[in-house]
Tab-separated table of C-alpha atoms in Angstrom:
chain	number	residue	atom	x	y	z
A	1	MET	CA	-14.323	-147.908	-48.120
A	2	GLN	CA	-15.112	-144.209	-47.826
A	3	THR	CA	-16.033	-142.955	-44.218
A	4	TYR	CA	-18.429	-139.624	-44.050
A	5	GLU	CA	-18.771	-137.709	-40.844
A	6	TYR	CA	-22.087	-135.333	-40.620
A	7	LYS	CA	-22.992	-132.642	-38.441
A	8	PRO	CA	-27.172	-132.506	-38.466
A	9	LYS	CA	-29.200	-129.459	-37.887
A	10	ASN	CA	-32.121	-129.018	-35.512
A	11	VAL	CA	-32.103	-132.768	-34.287
A	12	CYS	CA	-31.312	-134.673	-31.236
A	13	ALA	CA	-28.428	-136.598	-32.917
A	14	GLY	CA	-25.225	-134.506	-32.539
A	15	LYS	CA	-23.124	-136.091	-35.363
A	16	ILE	CA	-23.869	-138.778	-37.743
A	17	THR	CA	-21.110	-141.365	-39.229
A	18	PHE	CA	-21.230	-144.170	-41.867
A	19	ALA	CA	-19.424	-145.390	-44.713
A	20	ILE	CA	-20.007	-146.290	-48.286
A	21	ASP	CA	-18.307	-149.357	-49.861
A	22	ASN	CA	-19.260	-150.337	-53.474
A	23	ASP	CA	-22.459	-148.509	-53.465
A	24	VAL	CA	-23.639	-149.942	-49.874
A	25	ILE	CA	-23.871	-148.127	-46.850
A	26	THR	CA	-21.999	-149.453	-43.914
A	27	ASN	CA	-21.005	-148.535	-40.222
A	28	VAL	CA	-24.023	-146.199	-39.241
A	29	LYS	CA	-23.958	-144.545	-36.128
A	30	PHE	CA	-26.021	-142.059	-34.876
A	31	HIS	CA	-24.235	-140.302	-32.198
A	32	GLY	CA	-26.526	-138.733	-29.396
A	33	GLY	CA	-30.355	-138.513	-29.551
A	34	CYS	CA	-32.561	-141.730	-28.958
A	35	GLY	CA	-30.859	-144.706	-28.268
A	36	GLY	CA	-33.187	-146.769	-29.448
A	37	PHE	CA	-34.156	-145.163	-32.514
A	38	SER	CA	-30.153	-144.760	-33.287
A	39	ILE	CA	-29.606	-148.399	-33.212
A	40	GLY	CA	-33.099	-149.395	-34.977
A	41	ALA	CA	-32.153	-146.918	-37.601
A	42	ALA	CA	-28.474	-148.019	-38.094
A	43	ASN	CA	-29.696	-151.699	-38.488
A	44	LEU	CA	-32.094	-150.994	-41.210
A	45	LEU	CA	-29.859	-149.011	-43.149
A	46	GLU	CA	-26.734	-151.102	-43.349
A	47	GLY	CA	-26.733	-152.583	-46.648
A	48	MET	CA	-28.705	-150.062	-48.227
A	49	ASN	CA	-28.223	-148.599	-51.517
A	50	PRO	CA	-27.385	-144.721	-50.976
A	51	LYS	CA	-29.948	-143.474	-53.483
A	52	ASP	CA	-32.499	-146.079	-52.118
A	53	ALA	CA	-32.084	-144.866	-48.448
A	54	ILE	CA	-32.010	-140.963	-49.622
A	55	LYS	CA	-35.372	-141.527	-51.457
A	56	ARG	CA	-37.192	-143.239	-48.556
A	57	LEU	CA	-35.541	-140.799	-45.636
A	58	GLU	CA	-35.480	-137.443	-47.204
A	59	SER	CA	-39.274	-136.247	-46.499
A	60	VAL	CA	-39.280	-137.517	-42.912
A	61	THR	CA	-40.173	-135.196	-40.236
A	62	CYS	CA	-40.183	-135.023	-36.381
A	63	GLY	CA	-42.897	-132.795	-34.915
A	64	ASN	CA	-42.585	-129.310	-36.060
A	65	ARG	CA	-38.877	-129.286	-36.279
A	66	GLY	CA	-39.421	-129.805	-40.430
A	67	THR	CA	-36.702	-132.354	-40.410
A	68	SER	CA	-35.575	-135.442	-38.371
A	69	CYS	CA	-32.550	-137.442	-37.899
A	70	PRO	CA	-33.389	-139.797	-41.023
A	71	ALA	CA	-34.025	-136.827	-43.347
A	72	GLN	CA	-30.887	-135.486	-41.702
A	73	PHE	CA	-29.144	-138.804	-42.566
A	74	ALA	CA	-30.604	-138.485	-46.198
A	75	LEU	CA	-28.627	-135.183	-46.586
A	76	ALA	CA	-25.448	-136.703	-45.259
A	77	VAL	CA	-25.837	-139.242	-47.881
A	78	ARG	CA	-26.736	-136.954	-50.790
A	79	GLU	CA	-23.622	-134.967	-49.789
A	80	ALA	CA	-21.469	-137.799	-49.708
A	81	ILE	CA	-22.431	-139.209	-53.109
A	82	GLY	CA	-22.133	-135.811	-54.564
A	83	GLU	CA	-25.782	-134.949	-55.401
């Protein structure tokens, strides 16, 4: 199992950590930001295929930031799987 740490940009979360094991996302944690969102998103992402997560999350925005914690997670996963 490979563990990853990502420093998101222009969002409330200061760090995102997760693992990918046999093409399955596990151990997702958003550090900082909205606690309810962080727990809910982590619970939804657990067990998901990395490419499916990217497809679902990459275009999500938050206000006028042009990005979001979910979109930053998609970037982190894309980087982790070498896309």
